[in-house]
Amino acid sequence: MAQSPLDKIHALEAIEKEIITCLQSSGQALQELGKEKSSQKAAENHTQQFLKSLATVESKLSEQINYLTQVSTGQPHEGSGYASAKVLQMAWHRISHARSRVKELEESKTKYTQLAAARQQQTNRPNEYFH
């Protein structure tokens, strides 16, 4: 089942909301324990909510990490544009290298042509003096 980048962003947003819930639950549990007359039941409920949220965050983050591990191997993957982007980047690099090499060859050709023309003029000059 391929997921779009937008689906991945929504999944990350859901994880973020679950992290917020986790932090709120832990804060409420600590706040309850900090009271002079704390309710053990309320503290336990907040602690249970914290542990539940923490397990959800861990699970969802593991899914995201597994997905990223599969995508980053360079192997084609459903819904992944990484391999295509990598191929495109390498193609641009090869084109850039070919252009610089062609430029070097053109510069060498120009130098050679200039040297050949200068040598030709030098060999033609002595003949001009004899005419």
CSV table of N, CA and C in Angstrom, one decimal:
chain,number,residue,atom,x,y,z
A,1,MET,N,0.8,-1.2,0.0
A,1,MET,CA,0.0,0.0,0.0
A,1,MET,C,0.9,1.2,0.0
A,2,ALA,N,0.9,1.9,-1.1
A,2,ALA,CA,1.8,3.1,-1.2
A,2,ALA,C,1.1,4.3,-0.6
A,3,GLN,N,1.9,5.1,0.1
A,3,GLN,CA,1.4,6.3,0.8
A,3,GLN,C,2.0,7.5,0.1
A,4,SER,N,1.2,8.5,0.0
A,4,SER,CA,1.7,9.8,-0.6
A,4,SER,C,2.5,10.5,0.4
A,5,PRO,N,3.3,11.5,0.0
A,5,PRO,CA,4.1,12.3,0.9
A,5,PRO,C,3.1,13.0,1.9
A,6,LEU,N,2.0,13.4,1.4
A,6,LEU,CA,1.0,14.1,2.3
A,6,LEU,C,0.5,13.1,3.4
A,7,ASP,N,0.3,11.8,3.0
A,7,ASP,CA,-0.1,10.8,4.0
A,7,ASP,C,1.0,10.7,5.1
A,8,LYS,N,2.3,10.7,4.7
A,8,LYS,CA,3.4,10.6,5.6
A,8,LYS,C,3.5,11.8,6.5
A,9,ILE,N,3.2,12.9,6.0
A,9,ILE,CA,3.2,14.1,6.9
A,9,ILE,C,2.0,14.0,7.9
A,10,HIS,N,0.9,13.6,7.5
A,10,HIS,CA,-0.2,13.4,8.4
A,10,HIS,C,0.1,12.4,9.5
A,11,ALA,N,0.8,11.3,9.1
A,11,ALA,CA,1.2,10.3,10.1
A,11,ALA,C,2.2,10.9,11.1
A,12,LEU,N,3.1,11.8,10.6
A,12,LEU,CA,4.0,12.4,11.5
A,12,LEU,C,3.3,13.4,12.5
A,13,GLU,N,2.3,14.1,11.9
A,13,GLU,CA,1.5,15.0,12.7
A,13,GLU,C,0.8,14.3,13.8
A,14,ALA,N,0.2,13.1,13.5
A,14,ALA,CA,-0.4,12.3,14.5
A,14,ALA,C,0.5,11.8,15.6
A,15,ILE,N,1.7,11.5,15.2
A,15,ILE,CA,2.8,11.1,16.2
A,15,ILE,C,3.1,12.3,17.1
A,16,GLU,N,3.2,13.5,16.5
A,16,GLU,CA,3.5,14.7,17.3
A,16,GLU,C,2.4,15.0,18.3
A,17,LYS,N,1.1,14.8,17.9
A,17,LYS,CA,0.0,15.0,18.8
A,17,LYS,C,0.0,13.9,19.9
A,18,GLU,N,0.4,12.7,19.6
A,18,GLU,CA,0.5,11.7,20.6
A,18,GLU,C,1.6,12.0,21.6
A,19,ILE,N,2.7,12.6,21.1
A,19,ILE,CA,3.8,13.0,22.0
A,19,ILE,C,3.3,14.1,23.0
A,20,ILE,N,2.5,15.0,22.4
A,20,ILE,CA,1.9,16.1,23.3
A,20,ILE,C,1.1,15.5,24.4
A,21,THR,N,0.2,14.5,24.0
A,21,THR,CA,-0.6,13.8,24.9
A,21,THR,C,0.2,13.1,26.0
A,22,CYS,N,1.3,12.5,25.6
A,22,CYS,CA,2.2,11.8,26.5
A,22,CYS,C,2.8,12.8,27.5
A,23,LEU,N,3.2,13.9,27.0
A,23,LEU,CA,3.8,14.9,27.9
A,23,LEU,C,2.8,15.5,28.9
A,24,GLN,N,1.6,15.7,28.3
A,24,GLN,CA,0.5,16.2,29.2
A,24,GLN,C,0.2,15.2,30.3
A,25,SER,N,0.1,14.0,29.9
A,25,SER,CA,-0.3,12.9,30.9
A,25,SER,C,0.8,12.8,32.0
A,26,SER,N,2.1,12.9,31.6
A,26,SER,CA,3.1,12.8,32.6
A,26,SER,C,3.1,14.1,33.5
A,27,GLY,N,2.9,15.2,32.9
A,27,GLY,CA,2.8,16.4,33.7
A,27,GLY,C,1.6,16.4,34.7
A,28,GLN,N,0.5,15.9,34.2
A,28,GLN,CA,-0.7,15.7,35.1
A,28,GLN,C,-0.4,14.7,36.3
A,29,ALA,N,0.3,13.7,35.9
A,29,ALA,CA,0.6,12.7,37.0
A,29,ALA,C,1.6,13.3,38.0
A,30,LEU,N,2.6,14.0,37.5
A,30,LEU,CA,3.5,14.7,38.4
A,30,LEU,C,2.8,15.7,39.3
A,31,GLN,N,2.0,16.5,38.6
A,31,GLN,CA,1.2,17.5,39.3
A,31,GLN,C,0.3,16.9,40.4
A,32,GLU,N,-0.3,15.8,40.1
A,32,GLU,CA,-1.1,15.1,41.1
A,32,GLU,C,-0.3,14.6,42.3
A,33,LEU,N,0.9,14.0,41.9
A,33,LEU,CA,1.8,13.6,43.0
A,33,LEU,C,2.3,14.7,43.9
A,34,GLY,N,2.4,15.9,43.3
A,34,GLY,CA,3.0,17.0,44.0
A,34,GLY,C,2.0,17.7,44.9
A,35,LYS,N,0.7,17.3,44.8
A,35,LYS,CA,-0.3,17.9,45.7
A,35,LYS,C,-0.1,17.4,47.1
A,36,GLU,N,-0.6,18.2,48.0
A,36,GLU,CA,-0.5,17.8,49.4
A,36,GLU,C,-1.4,16.6,49.7
A,37,LYS,N,-2.6,16.7,49.1
A,37,LYS,CA,-3.5,15.5,49.3
A,37,LYS,C,-3.7,15.0,47.9
A,38,SER,N,-2.8,14.2,47.4
A,38,SER,CA,-2.9,13.6,46.1
A,38,SER,C,-3.8,12.4,46.0
A,39,SER,N,-4.4,12.2,44.9
A,39,SER,CA,-5.3,11.1,44.7
A,39,SER,C,-4.5,10.0,44.0
A,40,GLN,N,-4.3,8.9,44.6
A,40,GLN,CA,-3.6,7.8,44.0
A,40,GLN,C,-4.2,7.3,42.7
A,41,LYS,N,-5.5,7.3,42.7
A,41,LYS,CA,-6.3,6.8,41.6
A,41,LYS,C,-6.0,7.7,40.4
A,42,ALA,N,-6.1,9.0,40.6
A,42,ALA,CA,-5.9,10.0,39.5
A,42,ALA,C,-4.4,9.9,39.0
A,43,ALA,N,-3.5,9.8,39.9
A,43,ALA,CA,-2.1,9.7,39.5
A,43,ALA,C,-1.9,8.4,38.7
A,44,GLU,N,-2.5,7.3,39.1
A,44,GLU,CA,-2.4,6.0,38.3
A,44,GLU,C,-3.0,6.2,37.0
A,45,ASN,N,-4.2,6.8,36.9
A,45,ASN,CA,-4.8,7.0,35.6
A,45,ASN,C,-4.0,7.8,34.6
A,46,HIS,N,-3.4,8.9,35.2
A,46,HIS,CA,-2.5,9.7,34.3
A,46,HIS,C,-1.2,8.9,33.9
A,47,THR,N,-0.8,8.1,34.8
A,47,THR,CA,0.4,7.3,34.5
A,47,THR,C,0.1,6.3,33.5
A,48,GLN,N,-1.1,5.7,33.6
A,48,GLN,CA,-1.5,4.7,32.6
A,48,GLN,C,-1.7,5.3,31.2
A,49,GLN,N,-2.3,6.5,31.2
A,49,GLN,CA,-2.4,7.3,29.9
A,49,GLN,C,-1.0,7.6,29.3
A,50,PHE,N,-0.1,8.0,30.2
A,50,PHE,CA,1.3,8.3,29.8
A,50,PHE,C,1.9,7.0,29.1
A,51,LEU,N,1.8,5.9,29.8
A,51,LEU,CA,2.4,4.7,29.3
A,51,LEU,C,1.8,4.2,28.0
A,52,LYS,N,0.4,4.4,27.9
A,52,LYS,CA,-0.3,4.0,26.6
A,52,LYS,C,0.2,4.9,25.5
A,53,SER,N,0.3,6.2,25.8
A,53,SER,CA,0.7,7.2,24.7
A,53,SER,C,2.2,6.9,24.3
A,54,LEU,N,3.0,6.6,25.3
A,54,LEU,CA,4.4,6.3,25.1
A,54,LEU,C,4.5,5.1,24.2
A,55,ALA,N,3.8,4.1,24.4
A,55,ALA,CA,3.8,2.8,23.6
A,55,ALA,C,3.4,3.1,22.2
A,56,THR,N,2.3,4.0,22.0
A,56,THR,CA,1.9,4.4,20.7
A,56,THR,C,2.9,5.1,20.0
A,57,VAL,N,3.6,6.1,20.6
A,57,VAL,CA,4.6,6.9,20.0
A,57,VAL,C,5.8,6.0,19.6
A,58,GLU,N,6.2,5.1,20.4
A,58,GLU,CA,7.3,4.2,20.1
A,58,GLU,C,6.9,3.3,18.9
A,59,SER,N,5.7,2.8,18.9
A,59,SER,CA,5.3,1.9,17.8
A,59,SER,C,5.3,2.7,16.4
A,60,LYS,N,4.6,3.9,16.5
A,60,LYS,CA,4.5,4.7,15.2
A,60,LYS,C,5.9,5.2,14.8
A,61,LEU,N,6.8,5.6,15.7
A,61,LEU,CA,8.1,6.0,15.3
A,61,LEU,C,8.9,4.9,14.7
A,62,SER,N,8.7,3.7,15.3
A,62,SER,CA,9.4,2.5,14.7
A,62,SER,C,8.9,2.2,13.3
A,63,GLU,N,7.6,2.4,13.0
A,63,GLU,CA,7.1,2.2,11.7
A,63,GLU,C,7.8,3.2,10.7
A,64,GLN,N,7.9,4.5,11.1
A,64,GLN,CA,8.5,5.5,10.3
A,64,GLN,C,10.0,5.2,10.1
A,65,ILE,N,10.7,4.8,11.1
A,65,ILE,CA,12.1,4.5,10.9
A,65,ILE,C,12.3,3.3,10.0
A,66,ASN,N,11.4,2.3,10.1
A,66,ASN,CA,11.5,1.1,9.2
A,66,ASN,C,11.3,1.6,7.8
A,67,TYR,N,10.3,2.4,7.6
A,67,TYR,CA,10.0,2.9,6.2
A,67,TYR,C,11.2,3.7,5.7
A,68,LEU,N,11.8,4.6,6.5
A,68,LEU,CA,12.9,5.4,6.0
A,68,LEU,C,14.2,4.5,5.8
A,69,THR,N,14.3,3.4,6.5
A,69,THR,CA,15.4,2.5,6.3
A,69,THR,C,15.3,1.8,4.9
A,70,GLN,N,14.1,1.4,4.6
A,70,GLN,CA,13.8,0.8,3.3
A,70,GLN,C,14.0,1.7,2.2
A,71,VAL,N,13.6,3.0,2.3
A,71,VAL,CA,13.7,3.9,1.3
A,71,VAL,C,15.1,4.4,1.0
A,72,SER,N,15.9,4.5,2.1
A,72,SER,CA,17.2,5.1,2.0
A,72,SER,C,18.2,4.1,1.4
A,73,THR,N,17.8,2.8,1.2
A,73,THR,CA,18.8,1.8,0.7
A,73,THR,C,19.0,2.0,-0.8
A,74,GLY,N,18.2,2.9,-1.5
A,74,GLY,CA,18.4,3.1,-2.9
A,74,GLY,C,17.6,2.1,-3.7
A,75,GLN,N,17.0,1.1,-3.1
A,75,GLN,CA,16.2,0.1,-3.8
A,75,GLN,C,14.8,0.7,-4.1
A,76,PRO,N,14.3,0.4,-5.3
A,76,PRO,CA,13.0,0.9,-5.6
A,76,PRO,C,12.0,0.5,-4.5
A,77,HIS,N,11.1,1.4,-4.2
A,77,HIS,CA,10.2,1.2,-3.1
A,77,HIS,C,8.9,1.8,-3.5
A,78,GLU,N,7.8,1.2,-3.1
A,78,GLU,CA,6.5,1.7,-3.4
A,78,GLU,C,6.3,3.1,-2.8
A,79,GLY,N,6.0,4.1,-3.6
A,79,GLY,CA,5.7,5.4,-3.1
A,79,GLY,C,7.0,6.2,-2.9
A,80,SER,N,8.2,5.7,-3.2
A,80,SER,CA,9.4,6.3,-2.9
A,80,SER,C,10.0,6.9,-4.2
A,81,GLY,N,10.4,8.2,-4.1
A,81,GLY,CA,11.0,8.8,-5.3
A,81,GLY,C,12.5,8.9,-5.1
A,82,TYR,N,13.1,8.3,-4.0
A,82,TYR,CA,14.5,8.4,-3.7
A,82,TYR,C,15.4,7.9,-4.8
A,83,ALA,N,15.0,6.7,-5.3
A,83,ALA,CA,15.9,6.1,-6.3
A,83,ALA,C,15.9,6.9,-7.6
A,84,SER,N,14.7,7.4,-8.0
A,84,SER,CA,14.6,8.2,-9.2
A,84,SER,C,15.4,9.5,-9.0
A,85,ALA,N,15.3,10.1,-7.8
A,85,ALA,CA,16.0,11.4,-7.6
A,85,ALA,C,17.5,11.1,-7.6
A,86,LYS,N,17.9,10.0,-7.1
A,86,LYS,CA,19.4,9.6,-7.1
A,86,LYS,C,19.9,9.5,-8.5
A,87,VAL,N,19.1,8.8,-9.3
A,87,VAL,CA,19.5,8.6,-10.7
A,87,VAL,C,19.6,9.9,-11.4
A,88,LEU,N,18.6,10.8,-11.2
A,88,LEU,CA,18.6,12.1,-11.8
A,88,LEU,C,19.8,12.9,-11.4
A,89,GLN,N,20.1,12.9,-10.1
A,89,GLN,CA,21.3,13.6,-9.6
A,89,GLN,C,22.5,13.1,-10.3
A,90,MET,N,22.7,11.8,-10.4
A,90,MET,CA,23.9,11.3,-11.0
A,90,MET,C,24.0,11.7,-12.5
A,91,ALA,N,22.8,11.7,-13.2
A,91,ALA,CA,22.8,12.1,-14.6
A,91,ALA,C,23.2,13.6,-14.7
A,92,TRP,N,22.8,14.4,-13.8
A,92,TRP,CA,23.2,15.8,-13.9
A,92,TRP,C,24.7,15.9,-13.6
A,93,HIS,N,25.2,15.1,-12.7
A,93,HIS,CA,26.6,15.1,-12.4
A,93,HIS,C,27.4,14.7,-13.7
A,94,ARG,N,26.9,13.7,-14.3
A,94,ARG,CA,27.6,13.2,-15.6
A,94,ARG,C,27.6,14.2,-16.6
A,95,ILE,N,26.5,14.9,-16.8
A,95,ILE,CA,26.3,16.0,-17.8
A,95,ILE,C,27.3,17.1,-17.5
A,96,SER,N,27.4,17.5,-16.2
A,96,SER,CA,28.3,18.6,-15.8
A,96,SER,C,29.7,18.2,-16.1
A,97,HIS,N,30.1,16.9,-15.8
A,97,HIS,CA,31.4,16.4,-16.1
A,97,HIS,C,31.7,16.4,-17.6
A,98,ALA,N,30.8,16.0,-18.4
A,98,ALA,CA,31.0,15.9,-19.8
A,98,ALA,C,31.2,17.3,-20.4
A,99,ARG,N,30.4,18.3,-19.9
A,99,ARG,CA,30.5,19.7,-20.3
A,99,ARG,C,31.9,20.2,-20.0
A,100,SER,N,32.4,20.0,-18.8
A,100,SER,CA,33.7,20.5,-18.4
A,100,SER,C,34.8,19.8,-19.2
A,101,ARG,N,34.6,18.6,-19.5
A,101,ARG,CA,35.6,17.9,-20.4
A,101,ARG,C,35.6,18.4,-21.8
A,102,VAL,N,34.4,18.7,-22.4
A,102,VAL,CA,34.3,19.2,-23.7
A,102,VAL,C,35.0,20.6,-23.7
A,103,LYS,N,34.7,21.4,-22.7
A,103,LYS,CA,35.3,22.7,-22.6
A,103,LYS,C,36.9,22.6,-22.6
A,104,GLU,N,37.4,21.7,-21.8
A,104,GLU,CA,38.8,21.5,-21.7
A,104,GLU,C,39.4,21.1,-23.1
A,105,LEU,N,38.7,20.2,-23.8
A,105,LEU,CA,39.1,19.8,-25.1
A,105,LEU,C,39.1,20.9,-26.1
A,106,GLU,N,38.0,21.8,-26.0
A,106,GLU,CA,38.0,22.9,-26.9
A,106,GLU,C,39.1,23.9,-26.7
A,107,GLU,N,39.5,24.1,-25.4
A,107,GLU,CA,40.6,25.0,-25.0
A,107,GLU,C,41.9,24.4,-25.6
A,108,SER,N,42.1,23.1,-25.5
A,108,SER,CA,43.3,22.4,-26.0
A,108,SER,C,43.3,22.6,-27.5
A,109,LYS,N,42.2,22.4,-28.2
A,109,LYS,CA,42.1,22.5,-29.6
A,109,LYS,C,42.5,24.0,-30.0
A,110,THR,N,42.0,24.9,-29.3
A,110,THR,CA,42.3,26.3,-29.6
A,110,THR,C,43.8,26.6,-29.5
A,111,LYS,N,44.4,26.1,-28.4
A,111,LYS,CA,45.8,26.3,-28.1
A,111,LYS,C,46.6,25.7,-29.3
A,112,TYR,N,46.2,24.4,-29.6
A,112,TYR,CA,46.9,23.7,-30.7
A,112,TYR,C,46.8,24.4,-32.0
A,113,THR,N,45.6,24.9,-32.3
A,113,THR,CA,45.4,25.6,-33.6
A,113,THR,C,46.3,26.9,-33.6
A,114,GLN,N,46.3,27.6,-32.5
A,114,GLN,CA,47.1,28.8,-32.4
A,114,GLN,C,48.6,28.5,-32.6
A,115,LEU,N,49.1,27.5,-31.9
A,115,LEU,CA,50.5,27.1,-32.0
A,115,LEU,C,50.8,26.7,-33.4
A,116,ALA,N,49.9,25.9,-34.0
A,116,ALA,CA,50.1,25.5,-35.4
A,116,ALA,C,50.2,26.6,-36.4
A,117,ALA,N,49.3,27.6,-36.2
A,117,ALA,CA,49.3,28.8,-37.0
A,117,ALA,C,50.5,29.6,-36.8
A,118,ALA,N,51.0,29.7,-35.6
A,118,ALA,CA,52.2,30.5,-35.3
A,118,ALA,C,53.4,29.8,-35.9
A,119,ARG,N,53.5,28.5,-35.9
A,119,ARG,CA,54.6,27.7,-36.5
A,119,ARG,C,54.5,27.9,-38.0
A,120,GLN,N,53.3,27.8,-38.6
A,120,GLN,CA,53.2,28.0,-40.0
A,120,GLN,C,53.7,29.4,-40.4
A,121,GLN,N,53.4,30.4,-39.7
A,121,GLN,CA,53.8,31.7,-40.0
A,121,GLN,C,55.3,31.8,-39.9
A,122,GLN,N,55.9,31.1,-38.9
A,122,GLN,CA,57.4,31.2,-38.8
A,122,GLN,C,58.0,30.5,-39.9
A,123,THR,N,57.5,29.4,-40.4
A,123,THR,CA,58.1,28.7,-41.5
A,123,THR,C,57.8,29.4,-42.8
A,124,ASN,N,56.8,30.2,-42.9
A,124,ASN,CA,56.5,31.0,-44.1
A,124,ASN,C,57.3,32.3,-44.2
A,125,ARG,N,57.7,32.9,-43.1
A,125,ARG,CA,58.5,34.1,-43.1
A,125,ARG,C,59.8,34.0,-43.8
A,126,PRO,N,60.6,33.1,-43.5
A,126,PRO,CA,61.9,33.1,-44.3
A,126,PRO,C,61.7,33.0,-45.8
A,127,ASN,N,60.7,32.4,-46.2
A,127,ASN,CA,60.4,32.3,-47.7
A,127,ASN,C,60.1,33.7,-48.2
A,128,GLU,N,59.5,34.6,-47.4
A,128,GLU,CA,59.1,35.9,-47.9
A,128,GLU,C,60.4,36.7,-48.2
A,129,TYR,N,61.4,36.5,-47.4
A,129,TYR,CA,62.6,37.3,-47.6
A,129,TYR,C,63.4,36.9,-48.9
A,130,PHE,N,63.2,35.7,-49.3
A,130,PHE,CA,63.9,35.3,-50.5
A,130,PHE,C,63.2,35.7,-51.8
A,131,HIS,N,62.0,36.2,-51.8
A,131,HIS,CA,61.3,36.5,-53.0
A,131,HIS,C,61.5,37.9,-53.4
